[in-house]
Coordinates of C-alpha atoms and ligand atoms in Angstrom, one line a residue:
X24 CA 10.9 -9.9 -13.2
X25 CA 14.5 -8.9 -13.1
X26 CA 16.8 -11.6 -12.1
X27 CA 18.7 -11.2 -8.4
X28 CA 21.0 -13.6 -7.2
X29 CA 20.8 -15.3 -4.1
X30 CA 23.6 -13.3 -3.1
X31 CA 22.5 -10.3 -3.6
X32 CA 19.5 -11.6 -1.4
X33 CA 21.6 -12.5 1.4
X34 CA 23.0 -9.5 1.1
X35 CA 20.0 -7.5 1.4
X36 CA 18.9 -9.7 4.4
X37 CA 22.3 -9.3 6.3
X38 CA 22.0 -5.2 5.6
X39 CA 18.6 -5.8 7.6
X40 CA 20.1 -8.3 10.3
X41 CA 22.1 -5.7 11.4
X42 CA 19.2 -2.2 11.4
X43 CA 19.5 -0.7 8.0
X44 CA 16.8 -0.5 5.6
X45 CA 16.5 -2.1 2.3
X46 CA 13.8 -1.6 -0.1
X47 CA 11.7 -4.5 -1.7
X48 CA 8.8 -5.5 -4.0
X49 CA 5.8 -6.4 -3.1
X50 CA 2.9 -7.5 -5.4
X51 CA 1.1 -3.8 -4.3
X52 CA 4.0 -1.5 -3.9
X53 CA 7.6 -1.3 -3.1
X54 CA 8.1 -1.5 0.7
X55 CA 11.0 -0.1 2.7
X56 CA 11.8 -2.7 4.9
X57 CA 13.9 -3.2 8.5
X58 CA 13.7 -6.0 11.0
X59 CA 10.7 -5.5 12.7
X60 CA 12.2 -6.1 16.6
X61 CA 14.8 -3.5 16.4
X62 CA 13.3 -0.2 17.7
X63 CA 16.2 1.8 15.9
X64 CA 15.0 0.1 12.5
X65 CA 11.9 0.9 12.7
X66 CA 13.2 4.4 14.1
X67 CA 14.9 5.3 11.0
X68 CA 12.1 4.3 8.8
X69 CA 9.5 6.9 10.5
X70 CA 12.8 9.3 10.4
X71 CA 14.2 8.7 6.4
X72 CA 9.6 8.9 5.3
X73 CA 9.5 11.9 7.6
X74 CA 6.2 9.6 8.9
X75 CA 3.6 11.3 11.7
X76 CA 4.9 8.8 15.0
X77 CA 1.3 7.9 15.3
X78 CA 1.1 6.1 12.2
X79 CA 1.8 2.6 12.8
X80 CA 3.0 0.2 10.3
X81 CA 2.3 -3.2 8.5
X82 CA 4.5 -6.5 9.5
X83 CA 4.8 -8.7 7.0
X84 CA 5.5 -12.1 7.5
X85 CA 6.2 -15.8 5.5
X86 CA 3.4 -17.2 6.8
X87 CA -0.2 -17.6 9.0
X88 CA 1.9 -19.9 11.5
X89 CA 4.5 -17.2 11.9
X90 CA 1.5 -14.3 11.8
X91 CA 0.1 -16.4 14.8
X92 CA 3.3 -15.8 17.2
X93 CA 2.5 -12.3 16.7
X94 CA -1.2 -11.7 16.7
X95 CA -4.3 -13.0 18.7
X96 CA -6.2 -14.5 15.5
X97 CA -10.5 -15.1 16.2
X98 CA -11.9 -17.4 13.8
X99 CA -13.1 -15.4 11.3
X100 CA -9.1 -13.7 10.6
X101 CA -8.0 -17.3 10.6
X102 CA -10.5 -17.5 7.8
X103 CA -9.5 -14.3 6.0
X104 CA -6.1 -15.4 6.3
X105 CA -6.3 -18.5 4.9
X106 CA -8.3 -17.7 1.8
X107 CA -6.4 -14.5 1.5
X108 CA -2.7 -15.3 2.0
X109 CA -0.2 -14.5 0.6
X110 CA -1.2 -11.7 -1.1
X111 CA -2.8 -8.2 -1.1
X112 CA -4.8 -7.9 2.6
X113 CA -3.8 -6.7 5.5
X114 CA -5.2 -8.0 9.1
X115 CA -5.5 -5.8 12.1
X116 CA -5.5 -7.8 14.9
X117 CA -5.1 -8.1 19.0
X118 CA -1.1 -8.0 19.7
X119 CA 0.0 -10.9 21.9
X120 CA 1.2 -10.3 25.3
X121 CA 4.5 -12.0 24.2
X122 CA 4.6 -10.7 20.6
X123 CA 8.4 -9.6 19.8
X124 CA 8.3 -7.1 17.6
X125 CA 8.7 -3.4 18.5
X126 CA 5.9 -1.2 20.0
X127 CA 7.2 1.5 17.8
X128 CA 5.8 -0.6 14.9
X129 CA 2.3 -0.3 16.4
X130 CA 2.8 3.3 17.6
X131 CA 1.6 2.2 21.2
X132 CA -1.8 0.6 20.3
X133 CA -2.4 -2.8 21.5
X134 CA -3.1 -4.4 17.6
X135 CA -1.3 -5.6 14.9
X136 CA -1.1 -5.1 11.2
X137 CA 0.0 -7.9 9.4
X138 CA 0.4 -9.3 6.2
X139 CA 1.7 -12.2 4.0
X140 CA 2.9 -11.0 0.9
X141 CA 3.0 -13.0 -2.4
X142 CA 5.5 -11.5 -4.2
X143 CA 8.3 -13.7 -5.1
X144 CA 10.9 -11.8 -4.4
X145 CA 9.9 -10.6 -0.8
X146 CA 9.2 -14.3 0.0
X147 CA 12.6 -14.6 -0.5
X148 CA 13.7 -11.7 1.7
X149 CA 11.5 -12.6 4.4
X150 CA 13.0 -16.7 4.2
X151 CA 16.8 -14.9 4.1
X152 CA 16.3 -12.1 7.3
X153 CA 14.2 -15.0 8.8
X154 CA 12.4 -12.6 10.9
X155 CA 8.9 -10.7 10.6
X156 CA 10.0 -6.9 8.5
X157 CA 8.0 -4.0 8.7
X158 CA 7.5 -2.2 5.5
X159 CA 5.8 1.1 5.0
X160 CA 5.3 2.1 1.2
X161 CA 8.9 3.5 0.3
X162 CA 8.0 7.0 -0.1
X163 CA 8.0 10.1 1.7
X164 CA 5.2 10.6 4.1
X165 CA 1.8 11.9 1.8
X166 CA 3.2 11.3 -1.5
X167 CA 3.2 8.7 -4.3
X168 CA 3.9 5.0 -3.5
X169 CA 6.0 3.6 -5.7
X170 CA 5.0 0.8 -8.2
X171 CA 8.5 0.4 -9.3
X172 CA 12.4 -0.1 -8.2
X173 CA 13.1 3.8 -9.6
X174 CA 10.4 5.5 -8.1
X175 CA 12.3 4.6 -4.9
X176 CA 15.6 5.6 -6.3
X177 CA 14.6 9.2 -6.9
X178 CA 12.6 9.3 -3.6
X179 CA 16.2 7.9 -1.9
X180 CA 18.8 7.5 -3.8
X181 CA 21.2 6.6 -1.4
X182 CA 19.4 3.7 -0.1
X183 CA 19.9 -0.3 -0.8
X184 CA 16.9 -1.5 -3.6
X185 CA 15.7 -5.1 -4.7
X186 CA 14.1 -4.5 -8.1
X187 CA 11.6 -7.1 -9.1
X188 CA 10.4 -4.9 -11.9
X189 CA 7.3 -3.5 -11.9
X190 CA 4.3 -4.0 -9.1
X191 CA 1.5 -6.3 -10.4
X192 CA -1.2 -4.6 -8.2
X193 CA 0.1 -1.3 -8.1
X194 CA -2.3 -0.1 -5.0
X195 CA -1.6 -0.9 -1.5
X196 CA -3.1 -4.3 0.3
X197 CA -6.4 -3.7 1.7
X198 CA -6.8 -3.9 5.1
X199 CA -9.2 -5.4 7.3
X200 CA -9.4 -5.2 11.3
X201 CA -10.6 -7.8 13.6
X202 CA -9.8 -6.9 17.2
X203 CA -13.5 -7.8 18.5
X204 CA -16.5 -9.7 17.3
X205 CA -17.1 -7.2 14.4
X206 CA -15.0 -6.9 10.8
X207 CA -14.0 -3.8 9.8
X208 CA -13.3 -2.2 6.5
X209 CA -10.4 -0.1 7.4
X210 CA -8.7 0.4 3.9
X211 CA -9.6 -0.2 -0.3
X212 CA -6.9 -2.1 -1.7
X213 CA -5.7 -5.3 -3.3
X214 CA -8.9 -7.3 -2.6
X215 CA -12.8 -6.7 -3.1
X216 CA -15.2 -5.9 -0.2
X217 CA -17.3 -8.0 -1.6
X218 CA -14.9 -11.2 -2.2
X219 CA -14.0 -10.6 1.4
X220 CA -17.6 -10.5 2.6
X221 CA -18.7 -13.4 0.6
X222 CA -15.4 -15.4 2.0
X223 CA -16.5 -14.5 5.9
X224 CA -20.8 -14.6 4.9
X225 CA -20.6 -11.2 6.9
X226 CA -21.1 -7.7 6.2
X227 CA -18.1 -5.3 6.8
X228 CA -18.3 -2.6 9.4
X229 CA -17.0 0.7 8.3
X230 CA -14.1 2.1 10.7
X231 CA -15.2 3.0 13.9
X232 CA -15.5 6.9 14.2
X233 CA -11.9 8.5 15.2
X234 CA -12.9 9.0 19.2
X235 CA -13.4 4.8 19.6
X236 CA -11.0 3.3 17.3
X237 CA -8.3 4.9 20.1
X238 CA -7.4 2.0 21.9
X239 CA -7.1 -0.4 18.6
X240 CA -7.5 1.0 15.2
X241 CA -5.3 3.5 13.7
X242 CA -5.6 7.1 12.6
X243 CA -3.8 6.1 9.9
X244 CA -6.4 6.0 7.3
X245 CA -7.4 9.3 8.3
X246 CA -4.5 10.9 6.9
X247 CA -4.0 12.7 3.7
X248 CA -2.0 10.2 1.8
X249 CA -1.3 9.5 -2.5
X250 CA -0.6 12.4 -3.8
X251 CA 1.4 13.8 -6.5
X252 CA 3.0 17.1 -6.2
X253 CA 0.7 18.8 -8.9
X254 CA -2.5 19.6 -8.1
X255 CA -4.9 16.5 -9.4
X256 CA -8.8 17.6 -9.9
X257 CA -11.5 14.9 -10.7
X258 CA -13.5 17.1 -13.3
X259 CA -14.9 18.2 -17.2
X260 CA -13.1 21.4 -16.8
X261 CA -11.2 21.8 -20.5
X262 CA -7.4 21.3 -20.0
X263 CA -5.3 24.4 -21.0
X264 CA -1.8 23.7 -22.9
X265 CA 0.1 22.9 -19.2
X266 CA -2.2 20.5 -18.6
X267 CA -2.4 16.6 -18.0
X268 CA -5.9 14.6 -19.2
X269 CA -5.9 11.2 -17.5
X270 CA -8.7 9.4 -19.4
X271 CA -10.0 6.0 -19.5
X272 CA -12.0 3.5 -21.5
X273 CA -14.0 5.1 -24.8
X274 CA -13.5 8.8 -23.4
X275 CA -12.2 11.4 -25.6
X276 CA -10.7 15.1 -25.3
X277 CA -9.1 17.5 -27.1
X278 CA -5.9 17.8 -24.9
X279 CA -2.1 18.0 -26.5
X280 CA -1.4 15.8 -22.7
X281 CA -3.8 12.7 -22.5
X282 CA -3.0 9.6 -21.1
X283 CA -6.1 6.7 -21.1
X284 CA -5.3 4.6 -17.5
X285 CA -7.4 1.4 -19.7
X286 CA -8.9 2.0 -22.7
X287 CA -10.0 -1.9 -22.2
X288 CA -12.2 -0.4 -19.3
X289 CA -10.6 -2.6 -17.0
X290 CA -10.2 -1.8 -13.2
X291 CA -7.3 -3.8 -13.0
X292 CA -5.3 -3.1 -15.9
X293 CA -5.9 1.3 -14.4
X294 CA -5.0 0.2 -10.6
X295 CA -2.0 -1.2 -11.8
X296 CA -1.0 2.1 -14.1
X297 CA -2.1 5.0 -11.8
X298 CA 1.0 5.6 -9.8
X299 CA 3.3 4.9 -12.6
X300 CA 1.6 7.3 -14.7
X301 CA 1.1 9.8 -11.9
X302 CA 5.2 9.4 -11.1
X303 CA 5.6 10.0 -14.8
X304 CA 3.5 13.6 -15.0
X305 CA 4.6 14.5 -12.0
X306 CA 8.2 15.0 -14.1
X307 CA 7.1 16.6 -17.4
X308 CA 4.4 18.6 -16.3
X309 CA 5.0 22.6 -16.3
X310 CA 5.2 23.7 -12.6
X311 CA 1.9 25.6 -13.0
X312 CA 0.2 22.9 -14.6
X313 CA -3.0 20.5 -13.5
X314 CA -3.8 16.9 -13.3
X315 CA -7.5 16.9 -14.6
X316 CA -9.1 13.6 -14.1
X317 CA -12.3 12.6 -16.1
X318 CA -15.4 11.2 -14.3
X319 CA -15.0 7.0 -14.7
X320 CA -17.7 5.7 -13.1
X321 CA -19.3 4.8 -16.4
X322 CA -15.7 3.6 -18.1
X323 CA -14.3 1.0 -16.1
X324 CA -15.2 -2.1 -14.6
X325 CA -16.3 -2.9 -11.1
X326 CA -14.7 -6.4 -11.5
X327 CA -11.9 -6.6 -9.2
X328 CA -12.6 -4.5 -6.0
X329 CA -9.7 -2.6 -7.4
X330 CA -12.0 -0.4 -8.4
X331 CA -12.9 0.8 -5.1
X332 CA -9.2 1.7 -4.6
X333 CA -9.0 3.4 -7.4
X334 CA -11.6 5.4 -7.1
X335 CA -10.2 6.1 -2.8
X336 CA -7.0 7.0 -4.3
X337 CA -8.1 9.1 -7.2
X338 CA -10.2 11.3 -3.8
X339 CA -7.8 11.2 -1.6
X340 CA -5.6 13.1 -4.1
X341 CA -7.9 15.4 -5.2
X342 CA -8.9 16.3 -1.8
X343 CA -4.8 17.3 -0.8
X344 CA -5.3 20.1 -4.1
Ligands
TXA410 O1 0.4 -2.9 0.2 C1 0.8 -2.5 1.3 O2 0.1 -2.7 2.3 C2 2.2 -1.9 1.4 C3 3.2 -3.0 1.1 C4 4.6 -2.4 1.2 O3 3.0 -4.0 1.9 N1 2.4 -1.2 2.6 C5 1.7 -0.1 3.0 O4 2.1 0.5 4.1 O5 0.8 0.4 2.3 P1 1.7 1.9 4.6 O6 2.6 2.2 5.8 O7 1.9 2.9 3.5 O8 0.3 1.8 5.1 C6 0.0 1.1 6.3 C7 -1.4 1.3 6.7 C8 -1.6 2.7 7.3 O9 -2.7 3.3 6.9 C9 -1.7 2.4 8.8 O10 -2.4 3.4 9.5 C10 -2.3 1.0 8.8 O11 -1.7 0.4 7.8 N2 -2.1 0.3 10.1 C11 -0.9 -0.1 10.5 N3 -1.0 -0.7 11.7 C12 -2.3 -0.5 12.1 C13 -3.1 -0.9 13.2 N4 -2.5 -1.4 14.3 N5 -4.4 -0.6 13.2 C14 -4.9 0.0 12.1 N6 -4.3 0.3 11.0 C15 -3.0 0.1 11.0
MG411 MG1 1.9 4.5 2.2

């Protein structure tokens, strides 16, 4: 991890004391941060993404006591939450009547999304601003997250970035919702399904279907998100010479352009590439050229739950071609 002095800290943390935006690591992805209780923070962040209004966004916070002052907790997030944090999950949850932080964050629906993050470096963010940030992946609505400090730099140039090197992760947290007596499976990240149904002895629910999930679960997992700019097709089909071959494990293929995500086969190891690599094609590949994608099931592990994000993000990108 590069090195950043506590000034420079400080420095980031005043920026967000006072409404600007400042773009951070996380163990997932970089997040563009502002202070979570200023409406015209979190204004510009749905403004400089270009995000749908509707889409609300994930608080993150030091800790479960500070989580707490925000959201209504049941017993089983309190669980989650403590054998899950800090790191990669998300919790939806009830807001509190008295919770401070911005409706705009929750784009009007009466839950929260919260996480503790592990990452160093936005530990020590959230200890300098000393108040709960929201952070959005720092992209542009509906394309690539970024996994590293220059990914954000050519998304936004202009705007202020802590680089802690690359993301460990490299997909977004998973996230969970708990607004009534069931547990739903709202997003594939970070953490298994299964670890997190073995750590509650309860099956997930899937999300609700669009019409109920109104009131308290977002729309935000319906949208068309992670995608490069050239097309990306999960297929056989042989590459011509434009073309990019993302491969993993023992696969072979005659392509000039072939990148292997893990040739160790491990899910962990080709979460952690994807949008690096996907960043990286996106720049050399011909205008007119394809992202072909080989089958994996059969090449890479089902170890870490990782590979259930994987496989969401490797769909949802195939579906925006
Ligand atoms: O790993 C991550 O979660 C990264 C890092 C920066 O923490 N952040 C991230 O944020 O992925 P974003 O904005 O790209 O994705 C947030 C997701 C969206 O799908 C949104 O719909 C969902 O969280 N979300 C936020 N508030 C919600 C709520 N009240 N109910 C349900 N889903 C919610
Ligand atoms: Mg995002």
């Amino acid at each position: 991890m590069p090195r950043v002095s506590s000034e420079h800290i400080q420095r980031c943390a005043d920026h967000i004391r006072h409404g600007e935006l400042v773009a951070f690591p996380t163990e997932t992805v970089y997040g563009l941060g502002g202070d979570a209780t200023q409406s015209e923070a979190i204004a510009k962040i749905y403004a400089l993404k270009n995000r749908p209004s509707f889409n609300p966004l994930i608080c993150h916070i030091a800790s479960t006591q500070e989580a707490e002052k925000l959201g209504v907790f049941s017993m089983r997030a309190r669980e989650l939450a403590e054998k899950f944090w800090p790191g990669p999950l998300t919790l939806v949850v009830p807001r509190r009547a008295d919770c401070p932080i911005s409706p705009l964050a929750s784009a009007g629906l009466d839950s929260i999304a919260l996480r503790v993050p592990h990452h160093e470096m936005a530990r020590q963010l959230l200890d300098a601003v000393a108040r709960p940030l929201v952070a959005p992946s720092a992209n542009p609505s509906g394309t690539l997250s970024p996994t590293r400090a220059q990914h954000v730099e050519t998304y936004f140039p202009d705007l202020l970035i802590l680089d802690g090197g690359p993301c460990t992760v490299g997909l977004e947290s998973s996230i969970v919702g708990c607004v009534d007596d069931r547990t739903y499976w709202l997003r594939a990240g970070g953490i298994a399904k299964s670890e997190i149904e073995t750590a509650i002895r309860t099956q997930l629910s899937p999300p609700p279907s669009e019409h109920a999930t109104q009131a308290r679960l977002s729309p935000g997992r319906l949208l068309r998100h992670y995608a490069p700019r050239h097309t990306l097709l999960i297929t056989e089909q042989a590459a011509t010479k434009n073309d990019a071959v993302i491969l993993f494990g023992n696969q072979h293929d005659p392509a000039a352009r072939q990148f292997n995500l893990s040739p160790s086969g491990s899910d962990i190891e080709a979460a952690s590439r994807l949008y690096a690599l996907l960043h990286e094609i996106d720049q050399e590949l011909p205008e007119t050229g394809l992202i072909l994608v080989r089958p994996f099931a059969a090449e890479i592990a089902h170890e870490s739950g990782l590979y259930e994000a994987l496989l969401d993000r490797l769909q949802r990108a195939a579906q925006m071609s």
